[in-house]
Amino acid sequence: MSTTPGSADAASQPPVGIDELLERVRAGYERIGAQQAYEAAQAGDALLVDIRYAALRERDGLIPGAHVVERNELEWRLDPQGSHRLPEATSHALRVVVICNEGYASSLAARSLHQLGLHRATDLVGGFQAWRGAGLPVE
C-alpha cells in the first residue's frame, strides 16, 4: 500500500524536520556546482531556472540567459504536458538547473520536478550566491 500525503499511513509517520527532509531529497539526485551549471548552460545542455523572488533579483541581479520563474509557478511552467509551459519545456528529458538564493528552496523544487517526471532536474549547490561567488556572469 502506498502512502500519500493526508492518508492514515502518512499521519502515523513521525514528523521530519527540514534538515532531514533536505538530506533525503538531495540523496535522490546529483546536485550541480556553479561552474558545471555555467558550462552546461553554455553548451546548451541545461536550462537555468531562477526561482528567487523579485526583491532578491532586484538586489543581486540576474544570471544572463536564466529563465525567471516564480516558485509558485515552477511546475506549471516546466511540465512538458502542461498548457502553461515554457517553450523550452518540451520533454521530460530536459535538464533543468533550479537556482534559488542559497541552494535550499531549489532542492525542494528540484524534487517536485522529479515527481513530474523531469528526472534530469537538479539544483545549484549554494544557489545564486555561489554563482556570484564563483565570479560567473551577473547582469
PDB file of C-alpha atoms in Angstrom:
ATOM      1  CA  MET A   1       0.000   0.000   0.000  1.00  0.00           C
ATOM      2  CA  SER A   2       1.418   3.335  -0.972  1.00  0.00           C
ATOM      3  CA  THR A   3       1.460   6.264   1.384  1.00  0.00           C
ATOM      4  CA  THR A   4       0.044   9.538   0.162  1.00  0.00           C
ATOM      5  CA  PRO A   5       0.019  12.862   1.971  1.00  0.00           C
ATOM      6  CA  GLY A   6      -3.033  13.048   4.177  1.00  0.00           C
ATOM      7  CA  SER A   7      -3.540   9.279   4.349  1.00  0.00           C
ATOM      8  CA  ALA A   8      -3.692   7.381   7.634  1.00  0.00           C
ATOM      9  CA  ASP A   9      -0.259   5.808   6.947  1.00  0.00           C
ATOM     10  CA  ALA A  10       1.309   9.220   6.356  1.00  0.00           C
ATOM     11  CA  ALA A  11      -0.250  10.540   9.563  1.00  0.00           C
ATOM     12  CA  SER A  12       1.253   7.674  11.573  1.00  0.00           C
ATOM     13  CA  GLN A  13       4.790   8.538  10.441  1.00  0.00           C
ATOM     14  CA  PRO A  14       6.846  10.655  12.862  1.00  0.00           C
ATOM     15  CA  PRO A  15       7.361  14.254  11.783  1.00  0.00           C
ATOM     16  CA  VAL A  16      10.531  15.061   9.831  1.00  0.00           C
ATOM     17  CA  GLY A  17      12.457  18.288  10.338  1.00  0.00           C
ATOM     18  CA  ILE A  18      13.509  20.372   7.353  1.00  0.00           C
ATOM     19  CA  ASP A  19      17.193  19.422   7.673  1.00  0.00           C
ATOM     20  CA  GLU A  20      16.355  15.718   7.483  1.00  0.00           C
ATOM     21  CA  LEU A  21      13.896  16.328   4.656  1.00  0.00           C
ATOM     22  CA  LEU A  22      16.555  18.207   2.653  1.00  0.00           C
ATOM     23  CA  GLU A  23      19.018  15.385   3.260  1.00  0.00           C
ATOM     24  CA  ARG A  24      16.508  12.800   1.987  1.00  0.00           C
ATOM     25  CA  VAL A  25      15.544  14.899  -1.034  1.00  0.00           C
ATOM     26  CA  ARG A  26      19.141  15.606  -2.020  1.00  0.00           C
ATOM     27  CA  ALA A  27      20.045  11.910  -1.765  1.00  0.00           C
ATOM     28  CA  GLY A  28      17.690  11.293  -4.668  1.00  0.00           C
ATOM     29  CA  TYR A  29      19.688  13.147  -7.329  1.00  0.00           C
ATOM     30  CA  GLU A  30      23.076  14.686  -8.064  1.00  0.00           C
ATOM     31  CA  ARG A  31      23.349  18.397  -7.383  1.00  0.00           C
ATOM     32  CA  ILE A  32      25.472  20.644  -9.592  1.00  0.00           C
ATOM     33  CA  GLY A  33      28.096  23.286  -8.842  1.00  0.00           C
ATOM     34  CA  ALA A  34      28.173  26.810 -10.254  1.00  0.00           C
ATOM     35  CA  GLN A  35      30.906  26.201 -12.831  1.00  0.00           C
ATOM     36  CA  GLN A  36      29.246  22.973 -14.001  1.00  0.00           C
ATOM     37  CA  ALA A  37      25.903  24.764 -14.347  1.00  0.00           C
ATOM     38  CA  TYR A  38      27.519  27.586 -16.313  1.00  0.00           C
ATOM     39  CA  GLU A  39      29.270  25.179 -18.678  1.00  0.00           C
ATOM     40  CA  ALA A  40      26.110  23.078 -19.184  1.00  0.00           C
ATOM     41  CA  ALA A  41      24.065  26.182 -19.975  1.00  0.00           C
ATOM     42  CA  GLN A  42      26.748  27.495 -22.368  1.00  0.00           C
ATOM     43  CA  ALA A  43      26.803  24.130 -24.148  1.00  0.00           C
ATOM     44  CA  GLY A  44      23.011  24.148 -24.477  1.00  0.00           C
ATOM     45  CA  ASP A  45      22.727  21.093 -22.234  1.00  0.00           C
ATOM     46  CA  ALA A  46      20.821  22.729 -19.369  1.00  0.00           C
ATOM     47  CA  LEU A  47      18.023  25.192 -18.798  1.00  0.00           C
ATOM     48  CA  LEU A  48      18.822  27.507 -15.884  1.00  0.00           C
ATOM     49  CA  VAL A  49      15.708  28.463 -13.913  1.00  0.00           C
ATOM     50  CA  ASP A  50      15.900  31.230 -11.301  1.00  0.00           C
ATOM     51  CA  ILE A  51      13.157  30.880  -8.669  1.00  0.00           C
ATOM     52  CA  ARG A  52      14.315  33.720  -6.409  1.00  0.00           C
ATOM     53  CA  TYR A  53      11.679  36.277  -5.521  1.00  0.00           C
ATOM     54  CA  ALA A  54      11.716  39.708  -7.157  1.00  0.00           C
ATOM     55  CA  ALA A  55      13.366  41.603  -4.288  1.00  0.00           C
ATOM     56  CA  LEU A  56      16.407  39.305  -4.392  1.00  0.00           C
ATOM     57  CA  ARG A  57      16.663  39.540  -8.166  1.00  0.00           C
ATOM     58  CA  GLU A  58      16.474  43.335  -7.970  1.00  0.00           C
ATOM     59  CA  ARG A  59      19.054  43.455  -5.189  1.00  0.00           C
ATOM     60  CA  ASP A  60      21.581  40.963  -6.554  1.00  0.00           C
ATOM     61  CA  GLY A  61      20.982  40.836 -10.301  1.00  0.00           C
ATOM     62  CA  LEU A  62      20.212  38.119 -12.798  1.00  0.00           C
ATOM     63  CA  ILE A  63      22.085  35.271 -14.409  1.00  0.00           C
ATOM     64  CA  PRO A  64      22.219  36.032 -18.146  1.00  0.00           C
ATOM     65  CA  GLY A  65      20.093  33.542 -20.062  1.00  0.00           C
ATOM     66  CA  ALA A  66      18.381  32.102 -16.982  1.00  0.00           C
ATOM     67  CA  HIS A  67      14.604  31.864 -17.065  1.00  0.00           C
ATOM     68  CA  VAL A  68      12.918  33.633 -14.183  1.00  0.00           C
ATOM     69  CA  VAL A  69      10.043  31.503 -12.914  1.00  0.00           C
ATOM     70  CA  GLU A  70       8.466  32.300  -9.570  1.00  0.00           C
ATOM     71  CA  ARG A  71       8.494  29.260  -7.292  1.00  0.00           C
ATOM     72  CA  ASN A  72       4.698  29.071  -7.177  1.00  0.00           C
ATOM     73  CA  GLU A  73       4.605  28.721 -10.996  1.00  0.00           C
ATOM     74  CA  LEU A  74       7.530  26.318 -11.449  1.00  0.00           C
ATOM     75  CA  GLU A  75       5.662  23.063 -12.025  1.00  0.00           C
ATOM     76  CA  TRP A  76       3.188  24.674 -14.428  1.00  0.00           C
ATOM     77  CA  ARG A  77       5.956  26.318 -16.455  1.00  0.00           C
ATOM     78  CA  LEU A  78       8.183  23.218 -16.732  1.00  0.00           C
ATOM     79  CA  ASP A  79       5.653  20.393 -17.160  1.00  0.00           C
ATOM     80  CA  PRO A  80       6.113  19.274 -20.785  1.00  0.00           C
ATOM     81  CA  GLN A  81       2.451  18.211 -20.815  1.00  0.00           C
ATOM     82  CA  GLY A  82       1.177  21.493 -19.372  1.00  0.00           C
ATOM     83  CA  SER A  83      -0.687  24.185 -21.235  1.00  0.00           C
ATOM     84  CA  HIS A  84       1.294  26.950 -19.451  1.00  0.00           C
ATOM     85  CA  ARG A  85       4.775  25.549 -20.048  1.00  0.00           C
ATOM     86  CA  LEU A  86       7.824  27.492 -21.196  1.00  0.00           C
ATOM     87  CA  PRO A  87       8.513  26.988 -24.919  1.00  0.00           C
ATOM     88  CA  GLU A  88      11.742  25.150 -23.969  1.00  0.00           C
ATOM     89  CA  ALA A  89       9.911  22.656 -21.731  1.00  0.00           C
ATOM     90  CA  THR A  90       9.136  20.154 -24.467  1.00  0.00           C
ATOM     91  CA  SER A  91      10.474  16.915 -22.991  1.00  0.00           C
ATOM     92  CA  HIS A  92      10.798  15.054 -19.708  1.00  0.00           C
ATOM     93  CA  ALA A  93      14.456  14.563 -20.688  1.00  0.00           C
ATOM     94  CA  LEU A  94      15.104  18.299 -20.272  1.00  0.00           C
ATOM     95  CA  ARG A  95      17.984  19.036 -17.909  1.00  0.00           C
ATOM     96  CA  VAL A  96      16.806  21.789 -15.585  1.00  0.00           C
ATOM     97  CA  VAL A  97      19.045  23.512 -13.028  1.00  0.00           C
ATOM     98  CA  VAL A  98      16.894  25.239 -10.415  1.00  0.00           C
ATOM     99  CA  ILE A  99      18.511  28.233  -8.723  1.00  0.00           C
ATOM    100  CA  CYS A 100      17.355  29.904  -5.525  1.00  0.00           C
ATOM    101  CA  ASN A 101      19.314  32.308  -3.347  1.00  0.00           C
ATOM    102  CA  GLU A 102      21.416  29.867  -1.310  1.00  0.00           C
ATOM    103  CA  GLY A 103      20.502  26.381  -2.527  1.00  0.00           C
ATOM    104  CA  TYR A 104      17.801  25.295  -0.086  1.00  0.00           C
ATOM    105  CA  ALA A 105      14.421  26.017  -1.683  1.00  0.00           C
ATOM    106  CA  SER A 106      15.830  24.879  -5.021  1.00  0.00           C
ATOM    107  CA  SER A 107      16.405  21.379  -3.624  1.00  0.00           C
ATOM    108  CA  LEU A 108      12.735  21.041  -2.743  1.00  0.00           C
ATOM    109  CA  ALA A 109      11.788  22.499  -6.128  1.00  0.00           C
ATOM    110  CA  ALA A 110      14.018  20.011  -7.974  1.00  0.00           C
ATOM    111  CA  ARG A 111      12.348  17.159  -6.082  1.00  0.00           C
ATOM    112  CA  SER A 112       8.970  18.444  -7.190  1.00  0.00           C
ATOM    113  CA  LEU A 113      10.146  18.452 -10.811  1.00  0.00           C
ATOM    114  CA  HIS A 114      11.315  14.857 -10.396  1.00  0.00           C
ATOM    115  CA  GLN A 115       7.789  13.975  -9.293  1.00  0.00           C
ATOM    116  CA  LEU A 116       6.552  15.423 -12.613  1.00  0.00           C
ATOM    117  CA  GLY A 117       8.902  13.092 -14.482  1.00  0.00           C
ATOM    118  CA  LEU A 118      11.735  15.576 -15.106  1.00  0.00           C
ATOM    119  CA  HIS A 119      14.366  13.137 -13.869  1.00  0.00           C
ATOM    120  CA  ARG A 120      17.324  15.235 -15.019  1.00  0.00           C
ATOM    121  CA  ALA A 121      16.234  18.172 -12.850  1.00  0.00           C
ATOM    122  CA  THR A 122      18.782  19.300 -10.296  1.00  0.00           C
ATOM    123  CA  ASP A 123      19.666  22.390  -8.321  1.00  0.00           C
ATOM    124  CA  LEU A 124      22.650  24.637  -7.877  1.00  0.00           C
ATOM    125  CA  VAL A 125      24.688  23.971  -4.736  1.00  0.00           C
ATOM    126  CA  GLY A 126      24.871  27.285  -2.872  1.00  0.00           C
ATOM    127  CA  GLY A 127      22.356  28.923  -5.207  1.00  0.00           C
ATOM    128  CA  PHE A 128      22.784  32.341  -6.771  1.00  0.00           C
ATOM    129  CA  GLN A 129      25.238  33.343  -4.047  1.00  0.00           C
ATOM    130  CA  ALA A 130      27.589  30.512  -5.112  1.00  0.00           C
ATOM    131  CA  TRP A 131      27.207  31.546  -8.761  1.00  0.00           C
ATOM    132  CA  ARG A 132      28.155  35.140  -7.966  1.00  0.00           C
ATOM    133  CA  GLY A 133      30.901  33.997  -5.574  1.00  0.00           C
ATOM    134  CA  ALA A 134      32.456  31.953  -8.410  1.00  0.00           C
ATOM    135  CA  GLY A 135      32.742  35.135 -10.465  1.00  0.00           C
ATOM    136  CA  LEU A 136      30.281  33.932 -13.094  1.00  0.00           C
ATOM    137  CA  PRO A 137      28.293  36.461 -15.161  1.00  0.00           C
ATOM    138  CA  VAL A 138      25.577  38.520 -13.466  1.00  0.00           C
ATOM    139  CA  GLU A 139      23.644  41.362 -15.015  1.00  0.00           C
TER     140      GLU A 139
END
